Every structure is written in C-alpha cells, then in structure tokens.
C-alpha cells in the first residue's frame, strides 16, 4: 500500500446522486480497513461551511463570477490546509463530494470564466495536488434537476436555467474525455442497484491497484 493516502472525488451536476454515491464508496474503503475522511466542497471546515452558506444562500440574487470563483478557492485553500492534506499525510484516504472539477464545470463551462484564470488559482492553491480518482456521476440534466427538486428547496445554483446545467454537464464530460485515467464516468440515470454494482467494482479495483503500488 502507498504510504500517502488516496484522494477520491465525486462530481456531477446538481441532483446527480453524489451524496448517495459517497456512502457506497465509503463502505468499500472502510470494509478494506482503510482510514477514511469524508468531506465536501464548498465546505469541510468551519470557515468553508460559512462560505458555503454565503455561496448557496437563498436570498443571494447573484454574484459577480470572479467573486464566486475566489470564494470557492478561499474555501478550498482552508480545506486543503486544515483537513485534506493532513489526512493524506498520515495515510488516510479522503473522499470529497466535489472539488476543482466543479469549478471548471460550473464557473468555467457554466458561467464562462476563462480556464486560464481557474488554472492560475488551481496552481496557486493546490500546487500539484490532484485527485487520484474521480467518479463523475452523469445523467441528463432534466433528471438531475427533477431529483434535486424532490429533496429540498432549490438553492441559488439550482434556480439557474437548464441551458446552464447543459453547459456544466458538457464541461464535466470534456474533463472526462481529456483525463480518462483519473475520471471514470458512471451512468447515474440507472437504478440504484446497478449504480452501486458499478461503483463497488470501480472502488475495489482502485484499492487493489493502490495496494500494488501502481496508482
Ligand atoms: N459549486 C461547488 C460550484 O459552482 N463550484 C465549485 O467549485 C463547487 C465545489 C452546491 C453547489 O455548489 C456548486 C455546485 C452546486 O450547485 P452541492 O450541495 O454538492 O453543491 O450540490 P448538489 O449537486 O445540489 O448536491 P445534492 O446533495 O443536492 O445532490 P447529489 O448529492 O448529487 O444527489 P443525491 O445523492 O442527494 O441524490 C438526489 C436524489 O436522487 C435520489 C436520491 O435518493 C435523492 O433523493 N437518487 C436516485 N434515485 C433513483 N436512482 C438513482 N440512481 C438515484 N441516485 C440518487
């Protein structure tokens, strides 16, 4: 087993089933006897959760895209320093609901912030840290929004137009095409038992690869 922990992220449009997927992934990792920290973005620390409240606030009527981008990375900087890097350094694995791929998909593809600007912040805040594995929960936008709407009142992002989420979805799929070794696309439109079977298979394989020192 590698000494440093593995960093796994879960991504997808709103309502794609990331929270549901988190528990499936966690079960596999814990069953393998590996220490696990579960967290989310924006959030994961007291400061990050305060920033999350600001970002998702119902009464917020919009935000300058650069302000939104900087708040995301402010939360991420704190998250990395306080929670993610210390856990990885002691060999625990970190499972995170959203990370920087969300920024490329939502702020980049969705809102039109330049990739160069996001990449500059990514480099500054993360250095060369990148997830070892990302599960992209993919499904049609209408189904994701239908599922998201069922659970809770829509947050600020979920008020946005369908076209916005179509761009976000395509942004994610582009990342997956560009980084196929890291990003595994899971068809999240299927019934839960089928999704669970695929996720269990992917994570068990990943654990085996890490144990043999190849990832
Ligand atoms: N954001 C975030 C950015 O813009 N930039 C960034 O850099 C970052 C980090 C909040 C927002 O922040 C934005 C993106 C987001 O808009 P969030 O709270 O993680 O992030 O956003 P949501 O996607 O809205 O998270 P949710 O928890 O609301 O949705 P999930 O986790 O994707 O979906 P989940 O698992 O709760 O499932 C939704 C419903 O569908 C059912 C579940 O039981 C649940 O009821 N379900 C299924 N039903 C049938 N079949 C299946 N296969 C199912 N899978 C799930």
PDB file of C-alpha atoms and ligand atoms in Angstrom:
ATOM      1  CA  UNK A   1       0.000   0.000   0.000  1.00  0.00           C
ATOM      2  CA  UNK A   2       1.276   3.513  -0.803  1.00  0.00           C
ATOM      3  CA  UNK A   3       2.236   5.491   2.329  1.00  0.00           C
ATOM      4  CA  UNK A   4       0.301   8.568   1.320  1.00  0.00           C
ATOM      5  CA  UNK A   5      -3.480   8.359   1.360  1.00  0.00           C
ATOM      6  CA  UNK A   6      -5.539   8.410  -1.811  1.00  0.00           C
ATOM      7  CA  UNK A   7      -7.714  11.367  -2.735  1.00  0.00           C
ATOM      8  CA  UNK A   8     -11.053  10.453  -4.316  1.00  0.00           C
ATOM      9  CA  UNK A   9     -13.607  12.976  -5.517  1.00  0.00           C
ATOM     10  CA  UNK A  10     -17.190  12.656  -6.662  1.00  0.00           C
ATOM     11  CA  UNK A  11     -18.582  15.043  -9.244  1.00  0.00           C
ATOM     12  CA  UNK A  12     -21.701  15.687 -11.259  1.00  0.00           C
ATOM     13  CA  UNK A  13     -24.467  18.177 -11.933  1.00  0.00           C
ATOM     14  CA  UNK A  14     -26.943  19.034  -9.182  1.00  0.00           C
ATOM     15  CA  UNK A  15     -29.001  16.006  -8.167  1.00  0.00           C
ATOM     16  CA  UNK A  16     -26.721  13.517  -9.952  1.00  0.00           C
ATOM     17  CA  UNK A  17     -26.520  11.287  -6.878  1.00  0.00           C
ATOM     18  CA  UNK A  18     -23.160  12.329  -5.424  1.00  0.00           C
ATOM     19  CA  UNK A  19     -24.283  12.108  -1.803  1.00  0.00           C
ATOM     20  CA  UNK A  20     -25.774   8.674  -2.467  1.00  0.00           C
ATOM     21  CA  UNK A  21     -22.552   7.598  -4.180  1.00  0.00           C
ATOM     22  CA  UNK A  22     -20.420   8.884  -1.269  1.00  0.00           C
ATOM     23  CA  UNK A  23     -21.847   6.286   1.097  1.00  0.00           C
ATOM     24  CA  UNK A  24     -21.309   3.474  -1.435  1.00  0.00           C
ATOM     25  CA  UNK A  25     -17.670   4.437  -1.931  1.00  0.00           C
ATOM     26  CA  UNK A  26     -17.120   4.846   1.812  1.00  0.00           C
ATOM     27  CA  UNK A  27     -18.481   1.358   2.515  1.00  0.00           C
ATOM     28  CA  UNK A  28     -15.894  -0.209   0.172  1.00  0.00           C
ATOM     29  CA  UNK A  29     -12.980   1.733   1.638  1.00  0.00           C
ATOM     30  CA  UNK A  30     -13.915   1.103   5.262  1.00  0.00           C
ATOM     31  CA  UNK A  31     -14.507  -2.598   4.501  1.00  0.00           C
ATOM     32  CA  UNK A  32     -10.920  -2.735   3.232  1.00  0.00           C
ATOM     33  CA  UNK A  33      -9.688  -1.488   6.625  1.00  0.00           C
ATOM     34  CA  UNK A  34      -8.511   1.886   5.325  1.00  0.00           C
ATOM     35  CA  UNK A  35      -8.869   5.075   7.412  1.00  0.00           C
ATOM     36  CA  UNK A  36     -11.258   7.472   5.700  1.00  0.00           C
ATOM     37  CA  UNK A  37     -12.113  11.165   5.952  1.00  0.00           C
ATOM     38  CA  UNK A  38     -15.360  12.153   4.240  1.00  0.00           C
ATOM     39  CA  UNK A  39     -15.851  15.768   3.362  1.00  0.00           C
ATOM     40  CA  UNK A  40     -17.394  18.152   0.827  1.00  0.00           C
ATOM     41  CA  UNK A  41     -16.929  21.358  -1.124  1.00  0.00           C
ATOM     42  CA  UNK A  42     -17.658  24.106  -0.729  1.00  0.00           C
ATOM     43  CA  UNK A  43     -17.306  23.354   2.970  1.00  0.00           C
ATOM     44  CA  UNK A  44     -15.481  20.767   5.036  1.00  0.00           C
ATOM     45  CA  UNK A  45     -14.151  23.222   7.641  1.00  0.00           C
ATOM     46  CA  UNK A  46     -15.872  25.816   9.871  1.00  0.00           C
ATOM     47  CA  UNK A  47     -14.743  28.635   7.567  1.00  0.00           C
ATOM     48  CA  UNK A  48     -15.601  26.596   4.480  1.00  0.00           C
ATOM     49  CA  UNK A  49     -19.106  25.866   5.765  1.00  0.00           C
ATOM     50  CA  UNK A  50     -19.649  29.587   6.421  1.00  0.00           C
ATOM     51  CA  UNK A  51     -18.511  30.321   2.872  1.00  0.00           C
ATOM     52  CA  UNK A  52     -20.848  27.582   1.615  1.00  0.00           C
ATOM     53  CA  UNK A  53     -23.769  29.305   3.343  1.00  0.00           C
ATOM     54  CA  UNK A  54     -22.850  32.549   1.600  1.00  0.00           C
ATOM     55  CA  UNK A  55     -22.458  30.875  -1.779  1.00  0.00           C
ATOM     56  CA  UNK A  56     -25.699  28.883  -1.668  1.00  0.00           C
ATOM     57  CA  UNK A  57     -27.804  31.455   0.169  1.00  0.00           C
ATOM     58  CA  UNK A  58     -31.384  31.680  -0.960  1.00  0.00           C
ATOM     59  CA  UNK A  59     -31.539  35.423  -0.646  1.00  0.00           C
ATOM     60  CA  UNK A  60     -28.489  35.968  -2.753  1.00  0.00           C
ATOM     61  CA  UNK A  61     -29.626  37.395  -6.050  1.00  0.00           C
ATOM     62  CA  UNK A  62     -26.461  36.726  -7.940  1.00  0.00           C
ATOM     63  CA  UNK A  63     -22.758  37.182  -7.560  1.00  0.00           C
ATOM     64  CA  UNK A  64     -20.007  38.562  -9.789  1.00  0.00           C
ATOM     65  CA  UNK A  65     -18.412  35.479 -11.330  1.00  0.00           C
ATOM     66  CA  UNK A  66     -14.899  36.370 -10.141  1.00  0.00           C
ATOM     67  CA  UNK A  67     -16.172  36.844  -6.584  1.00  0.00           C
ATOM     68  CA  UNK A  68     -17.804  33.411  -6.731  1.00  0.00           C
ATOM     69  CA  UNK A  69     -14.618  31.870  -8.106  1.00  0.00           C
ATOM     70  CA  UNK A  70     -12.459  33.433  -5.405  1.00  0.00           C
ATOM     71  CA  UNK A  71     -14.809  32.325  -2.621  1.00  0.00           C
ATOM     72  CA  UNK A  72     -14.687  28.753  -3.945  1.00  0.00           C
ATOM     73  CA  UNK A  73     -10.907  28.792  -3.874  1.00  0.00           C
ATOM     74  CA  UNK A  74     -10.779  30.524  -0.488  1.00  0.00           C
ATOM     75  CA  UNK A  75     -12.854  27.666   0.937  1.00  0.00           C
ATOM     76  CA  UNK A  76     -10.629  25.159  -0.901  1.00  0.00           C
ATOM     77  CA  UNK A  77      -7.391  26.663   0.443  1.00  0.00           C
ATOM     78  CA  UNK A  78      -8.653  26.318   4.010  1.00  0.00           C
ATOM     79  CA  UNK A  79      -9.987  22.833   3.304  1.00  0.00           C
ATOM     80  CA  UNK A  80      -6.656  21.635   1.932  1.00  0.00           C
ATOM     81  CA  UNK A  81      -4.615  23.123   4.761  1.00  0.00           C
ATOM     82  CA  UNK A  82      -6.839  22.073   7.658  1.00  0.00           C
ATOM     83  CA  UNK A  83      -8.384  18.815   6.552  1.00  0.00           C
ATOM     84  CA  UNK A  84      -7.327  17.217   3.260  1.00  0.00           C
ATOM     85  CA  UNK A  85      -3.527  17.408   3.300  1.00  0.00           C
ATOM     86  CA  UNK A  86      -3.124  16.450   6.991  1.00  0.00           C
ATOM     87  CA  UNK A  87      -5.290  13.356   6.409  1.00  0.00           C
ATOM     88  CA  UNK A  88      -3.419  12.294   3.265  1.00  0.00           C
ATOM     89  CA  UNK A  89      -0.092  12.857   5.024  1.00  0.00           C
ATOM     90  CA  UNK A  90      -0.918  10.320   7.743  1.00  0.00           C
ATOM     91  CA  UNK A  91      -2.069   7.763   5.167  1.00  0.00           C
ATOM     92  CA  UNK A  92      -5.824   8.209   5.499  1.00  0.00           C
ATOM     93  CA  UNK A  93      -7.896   8.349   2.360  1.00  0.00           C
ATOM     94  CA  UNK A  94     -10.015  11.407   1.639  1.00  0.00           C
ATOM     95  CA  UNK A  95     -13.386  11.160  -0.084  1.00  0.00           C
ATOM     96  CA  UNK A  96     -14.678  14.544  -1.160  1.00  0.00           C
ATOM     97  CA  UNK A  97     -18.106  15.491  -2.539  1.00  0.00           C
ATOM     98  CA  UNK A  98     -16.990  17.938  -5.290  1.00  0.00           C
ATOM     99  CA  UNK A  99     -13.592  19.529  -5.804  1.00  0.00           C
ATOM    100  CA  UNK A 100     -11.888  21.618  -8.504  1.00  0.00           C
ATOM    101  CA  UNK A 101     -13.596  19.836 -11.413  1.00  0.00           C
ATOM    102  CA  UNK A 102     -16.781  21.520 -10.110  1.00  0.00           C
ATOM    103  CA  UNK A 103     -15.089  24.890 -10.550  1.00  0.00           C
ATOM    104  CA  UNK A 104     -14.105  24.126 -14.144  1.00  0.00           C
ATOM    105  CA  UNK A 105     -17.615  22.822 -14.862  1.00  0.00           C
ATOM    106  CA  UNK A 106     -19.731  25.456 -13.055  1.00  0.00           C
ATOM    107  CA  UNK A 107     -17.655  28.639 -13.063  1.00  0.00           C
ATOM    108  CA  UNK A 108     -15.771  27.756 -16.275  1.00  0.00           C
ATOM    109  CA  UNK A 109     -18.118  25.926 -18.661  1.00  0.00           C
ATOM    110  CA  UNK A 110     -21.289  27.172 -16.920  1.00  0.00           C
ATOM    111  CA  UNK A 111     -20.550  30.830 -16.252  1.00  0.00           C
ATOM    112  CA  UNK A 112     -17.851  31.414 -18.825  1.00  0.00           C
ATOM    113  CA  UNK A 113     -14.902  32.240 -16.538  1.00  0.00           C
ATOM    114  CA  UNK A 114     -11.715  31.610 -18.504  1.00  0.00           C
ATOM    115  CA  UNK A 115      -9.952  28.319 -17.917  1.00  0.00           C
ATOM    116  CA  UNK A 116      -6.649  30.168 -17.609  1.00  0.00           C
ATOM    117  CA  UNK A 117      -7.976  32.126 -14.641  1.00  0.00           C
ATOM    118  CA  UNK A 118      -9.205  28.962 -12.919  1.00  0.00           C
ATOM    119  CA  UNK A 119      -5.937  27.159 -13.694  1.00  0.00           C
ATOM    120  CA  UNK A 120      -3.922  30.004 -12.130  1.00  0.00           C
ATOM    121  CA  UNK A 121      -5.869  29.695  -8.871  1.00  0.00           C
ATOM    122  CA  UNK A 122      -5.715  25.909  -9.004  1.00  0.00           C
ATOM    123  CA  UNK A 123      -1.954  26.030  -9.295  1.00  0.00           C
ATOM    124  CA  UNK A 124      -1.630  28.593  -6.501  1.00  0.00           C
ATOM    125  CA  UNK A 125      -3.961  26.843  -4.049  1.00  0.00           C
ATOM    126  CA  UNK A 126      -3.245  23.193  -4.845  1.00  0.00           C
ATOM    127  CA  UNK A 127       0.285  23.089  -6.220  1.00  0.00           C
ATOM    128  CA  UNK A 128       0.412  19.727  -7.960  1.00  0.00           C
ATOM    129  CA  UNK A 129      -2.226  18.036  -5.780  1.00  0.00           C
ATOM    130  CA  UNK A 130      -4.865  16.380  -7.927  1.00  0.00           C
ATOM    131  CA  UNK A 131      -7.409  13.665  -7.093  1.00  0.00           C
ATOM    132  CA  UNK A 132      -6.143  10.130  -7.694  1.00  0.00           C
ATOM    133  CA  UNK A 133      -9.618   9.066  -8.789  1.00  0.00           C
ATOM    134  CA  UNK A 134     -12.769  10.973  -9.696  1.00  0.00           C
ATOM    135  CA  UNK A 135     -16.188   9.430 -10.190  1.00  0.00           C
ATOM    136  CA  UNK A 136     -18.315  11.549 -12.490  1.00  0.00           C
ATOM    137  CA  UNK A 137     -21.982  10.787 -11.877  1.00  0.00           C
ATOM    138  CA  UNK A 138     -23.529  11.566 -15.253  1.00  0.00           C
ATOM    139  CA  UNK A 139     -27.194  11.828 -16.154  1.00  0.00           C
ATOM    140  CA  UNK A 140     -29.496  14.009 -18.264  1.00  0.00           C
ATOM    141  CA  UNK A 141     -29.999  17.485 -16.830  1.00  0.00           C
ATOM    142  CA  UNK A 142     -33.776  17.146 -16.575  1.00  0.00           C
ATOM    143  CA  UNK A 143     -33.450  14.002 -14.457  1.00  0.00           C
ATOM    144  CA  UNK A 144     -30.815  15.574 -12.190  1.00  0.00           C
ATOM    145  CA  UNK A 145     -32.925  18.667 -11.585  1.00  0.00           C
ATOM    146  CA  UNK A 146     -36.008  16.536 -11.007  1.00  0.00           C
ATOM    147  CA  UNK A 147     -34.148  14.517  -8.369  1.00  0.00           C
ATOM    148  CA  UNK A 148     -32.643  17.645  -6.797  1.00  0.00           C
ATOM    149  CA  UNK A 149     -36.040  19.355  -6.667  1.00  0.00           C
ATOM    150  CA  UNK A 150     -37.597  16.375  -4.912  1.00  0.00           C
ATOM    151  CA  UNK A 151     -35.363  16.589  -1.875  1.00  0.00           C
ATOM    152  CA  UNK A 152     -35.148  20.200  -0.800  1.00  0.00           C
ATOM    153  CA  UNK A 153     -35.919  23.768  -1.759  1.00  0.00           C
ATOM    154  CA  UNK A 154     -33.683  24.768  -4.650  1.00  0.00           C
ATOM    155  CA  UNK A 155     -30.508  26.658  -3.780  1.00  0.00           C
ATOM    156  CA  UNK A 156     -29.156  29.585  -5.766  1.00  0.00           C
ATOM    157  CA  UNK A 157     -27.406  27.389  -8.320  1.00  0.00           C
ATOM    158  CA  UNK A 158     -30.495  25.250  -8.902  1.00  0.00           C
ATOM    159  CA  UNK A 159     -32.525  28.318  -9.867  1.00  0.00           C
ATOM    160  CA  UNK A 160     -30.356  28.688 -12.943  1.00  0.00           C
ATOM    161  CA  UNK A 161     -31.594  27.787 -16.383  1.00  0.00           C
ATOM    162  CA  UNK A 162     -31.497  24.327 -17.922  1.00  0.00           C
ATOM    163  CA  UNK A 163     -29.032  25.663 -20.521  1.00  0.00           C
ATOM    164  CA  UNK A 164     -26.573  26.461 -17.748  1.00  0.00           C
ATOM    165  CA  UNK A 165     -26.632  22.865 -16.485  1.00  0.00           C
ATOM    166  CA  UNK A 166     -26.271  21.535 -20.026  1.00  0.00           C
ATOM    167  CA  UNK A 167     -23.039  23.532 -20.288  1.00  0.00           C
ATOM    168  CA  UNK A 168     -21.929  22.273 -16.871  1.00  0.00           C
ATOM    169  CA  UNK A 169     -22.601  18.667 -17.885  1.00  0.00           C
ATOM    170  CA  UNK A 170     -20.676  19.091 -21.134  1.00  0.00           C
ATOM    171  CA  UNK A 171     -17.825  20.731 -19.187  1.00  0.00           C
ATOM    172  CA  UNK A 172     -17.604  17.658 -16.972  1.00  0.00           C
ATOM    173  CA  UNK A 173     -17.720  15.268 -19.913  1.00  0.00           C
ATOM    174  CA  UNK A 174     -14.930  17.190 -21.587  1.00  0.00           C
ATOM    175  CA  UNK A 175     -12.739  16.814 -18.485  1.00  0.00           C
ATOM    176  CA  UNK A 176     -13.507  13.078 -18.516  1.00  0.00           C
ATOM    177  CA  UNK A 177     -12.514  12.813 -22.180  1.00  0.00           C
ATOM    178  CA  UNK A 178      -9.274  14.681 -21.500  1.00  0.00           C
ATOM    179  CA  UNK A 179      -8.336  12.759 -18.332  1.00  0.00           C
ATOM    180  CA  UNK A 180      -9.728   9.238 -18.770  1.00  0.00           C
ATOM    181  CA  UNK A 181      -7.218   7.634 -16.387  1.00  0.00           C
ATOM    182  CA  UNK A 182      -8.400   9.791 -13.479  1.00  0.00           C
ATOM    183  CA  UNK A 183     -12.070  10.407 -14.279  1.00  0.00           C
ATOM    184  CA  UNK A 184     -14.485   7.465 -14.504  1.00  0.00           C
ATOM    185  CA  UNK A 185     -17.933   8.260 -15.849  1.00  0.00           C
ATOM    186  CA  UNK A 186     -20.761   6.448 -14.054  1.00  0.00           C
ATOM    187  CA  UNK A 187     -24.173   6.370 -15.746  1.00  0.00           C
ATOM    188  CA  UNK A 188     -26.222   7.717 -12.837  1.00  0.00           C
ATOM    189  CA  UNK A 189     -29.554   7.508 -14.666  1.00  0.00           C
ATOM    190  CA  UNK A 190     -29.756   3.778 -13.946  1.00  0.00           C
ATOM    191  CA  UNK A 191     -31.472   2.167 -10.943  1.00  0.00           C
ATOM    192  CA  UNK A 192     -29.552   2.419  -7.672  1.00  0.00           C
ATOM    193  CA  UNK A 193     -28.584  -1.270  -7.504  1.00  0.00           C
ATOM    194  CA  UNK A 194     -26.881  -1.022 -10.912  1.00  0.00           C
ATOM    195  CA  UNK A 195     -25.076   2.165  -9.894  1.00  0.00           C
ATOM    196  CA  UNK A 196     -23.966   0.517  -6.660  1.00  0.00           C
ATOM    197  CA  UNK A 197     -22.604  -2.538  -8.505  1.00  0.00           C
ATOM    198  CA  UNK A 198     -20.502  -0.378 -10.837  1.00  0.00           C
ATOM    199  CA  UNK A 199     -19.180   1.835  -8.046  1.00  0.00           C
ATOM    200  CA  UNK A 200     -18.259  -1.150  -5.877  1.00  0.00           C
ATOM    201  CA  UNK A 201     -16.376  -2.680  -8.795  1.00  0.00           C
ATOM    202  CA  UNK A 202     -14.519   0.570  -9.572  1.00  0.00           C
ATOM    203  CA  UNK A 203     -13.505   1.192  -5.964  1.00  0.00           C
ATOM    204  CA  UNK A 204     -12.485  -2.382  -5.239  1.00  0.00           C
ATOM    205  CA  UNK A 205     -10.278  -2.287  -8.357  1.00  0.00           C
ATOM    206  CA  UNK A 206      -8.786   1.025  -7.291  1.00  0.00           C
ATOM    207  CA  UNK A 207      -7.982  -0.332  -3.823  1.00  0.00           C
ATOM    208  CA  UNK A 208      -6.232  -3.315  -5.399  1.00  0.00           C
ATOM    209  CA  UNK A 209      -4.178  -1.065  -7.674  1.00  0.00           C
ATOM    210  CA  UNK A 210      -3.122   1.109  -4.733  1.00  0.00           C
ATOM    211  CA  UNK A 211      -2.158  -1.966  -2.742  1.00  0.00           C
ATOM    212  CA  UNK A 212       0.185  -2.990  -5.530  1.00  0.00           C
ATOM    213  CA  UNK A 213       1.669   0.493  -5.704  1.00  0.00           C
ATOM    214  CA  UNK A 214       0.636   1.298  -9.273  1.00  0.00           C
ATOM    215  CA  UNK A 215      -1.665   4.320  -8.777  1.00  0.00           C
TER     216      UNK A 215
HETATM  217  N1  LIG B   1     -20.184  24.545  -6.830  1.00  0.00           N
HETATM  218  C1  LIG B   1     -19.423  23.784  -6.000  1.00  0.00           C
HETATM  219  C2  LIG B   1     -19.598  25.387  -7.777  1.00  0.00           C
HETATM  220  O1  LIG B   1     -20.279  26.091  -8.507  1.00  0.00           O
HETATM  221  N2  LIG B   1     -18.218  25.422  -7.865  1.00  0.00           N
HETATM  222  C3  LIG B   1     -17.402  24.678  -7.053  1.00  0.00           C
HETATM  223  O2  LIG B   1     -16.156  24.758  -7.163  1.00  0.00           O
HETATM  224  C4  LIG B   1     -18.038  23.815  -6.083  1.00  0.00           C
HETATM  225  C5  LIG B   1     -17.181  22.981  -5.178  1.00  0.00           C
HETATM  226  C6  LIG B   1     -23.548  23.045  -4.098  1.00  0.00           C
HETATM  227  C7  LIG B   1     -23.355  23.845  -5.355  1.00  0.00           C
HETATM  228  O3  LIG B   1     -22.038  24.377  -5.385  1.00  0.00           O
HETATM  229  C8  LIG B   1     -21.649  24.485  -6.731  1.00  0.00           C
HETATM  230  C9  LIG B   1     -22.280  23.306  -7.393  1.00  0.00           C
HETATM  231  C10 LIG B   1     -23.562  23.076  -6.634  1.00  0.00           C
HETATM  232  O4  LIG B   1     -24.601  23.658  -7.368  1.00  0.00           O
HETATM  233  P1  LIG B   1     -23.887  20.524  -3.607  1.00  0.00           P
HETATM  234  O5  LIG B   1     -24.686  20.817  -2.417  1.00  0.00           O
HETATM  235  O6  LIG B   1     -22.882  19.457  -3.560  1.00  0.00           O
HETATM  236  O7  LIG B   1     -23.044  21.762  -4.164  1.00  0.00           O
HETATM  237  O8  LIG B   1     -24.894  20.371  -4.851  1.00  0.00           O
HETATM  238  P2  LIG B   1     -25.925  19.353  -5.269  1.00  0.00           P
HETATM  239  O9  LIG B   1     -25.498  18.725  -6.525  1.00  0.00           O
HETATM  240  O10 LIG B   1     -27.225  20.116  -5.337  1.00  0.00           O
HETATM  241  O11 LIG B   1     -25.881  18.230  -4.178  1.00  0.00           O
HETATM  242  P3  LIG B   1     -27.028  17.441  -3.718  1.00  0.00           P
HETATM  243  O12 LIG B   1     -26.639  16.783  -2.443  1.00  0.00           O
HETATM  244  O13 LIG B   1     -28.183  18.361  -3.690  1.00  0.00           O
HETATM  245  O14 LIG B   1     -27.229  16.340  -4.894  1.00  0.00           O
HETATM  246  P4  LIG B   1     -26.471  14.968  -5.125  1.00  0.00           P
HETATM  247  O15 LIG B   1     -25.600  14.701  -3.956  1.00  0.00           O
HETATM  248  O16 LIG B   1     -25.856  14.927  -6.436  1.00  0.00           O
HETATM  249  O17 LIG B   1     -27.676  13.941  -5.176  1.00  0.00           O
HETATM  250  P5  LIG B   1     -28.251  12.935  -4.037  1.00  0.00           P
HETATM  251  O18 LIG B   1     -27.353  11.808  -3.829  1.00  0.00           O
HETATM  252  O19 LIG B   1     -28.653  13.756  -2.871  1.00  0.00           O
HETATM  253  O20 LIG B   1     -29.496  12.363  -4.830  1.00  0.00           O
HETATM  254  C11 LIG B   1     -30.584  13.190  -5.178  1.00  0.00           C
HETATM  255  C12 LIG B   1     -31.906  12.390  -5.036  1.00  0.00           C
HETATM  256  O21 LIG B   1     -31.931  11.407  -6.049  1.00  0.00           O
HETATM  257  C13 LIG B   1     -32.037  10.097  -5.470  1.00  0.00           C
HETATM  258  C14 LIG B   1     -31.570  10.236  -4.030  1.00  0.00           C
HETATM  259  O22 LIG B   1     -32.147   9.268  -3.205  1.00  0.00           O
HETATM  260  C15 LIG B   1     -32.042  11.651  -3.693  1.00  0.00           C
HETATM  261  O23 LIG B   1     -33.391  11.637  -3.331  1.00  0.00           O
HETATM  262  N3  LIG B   1     -31.183   9.216  -6.273  1.00  0.00           N
HETATM  263  C16 LIG B   1     -31.659   8.290  -7.116  1.00  0.00           C
HETATM  264  N4  LIG B   1     -32.905   7.921  -7.411  1.00  0.00           N
HETATM  265  C17 LIG B   1     -33.037   6.915  -8.332  1.00  0.00           C
HETATM  266  N5  LIG B   1     -31.991   6.298  -8.947  1.00  0.00           N
HETATM  267  C18 LIG B   1     -30.735   6.644  -8.671  1.00  0.00           C
HETATM  268  N6  LIG B   1     -29.704   6.032  -9.304  1.00  0.00           N
HETATM  269  C19 LIG B   1     -30.518   7.694  -7.720  1.00  0.00           C
HETATM  270  N7  LIG B   1     -29.396   8.296  -7.219  1.00  0.00           N
HETATM  271  C20 LIG B   1     -29.826   9.234  -6.353  1.00  0.00           C
END
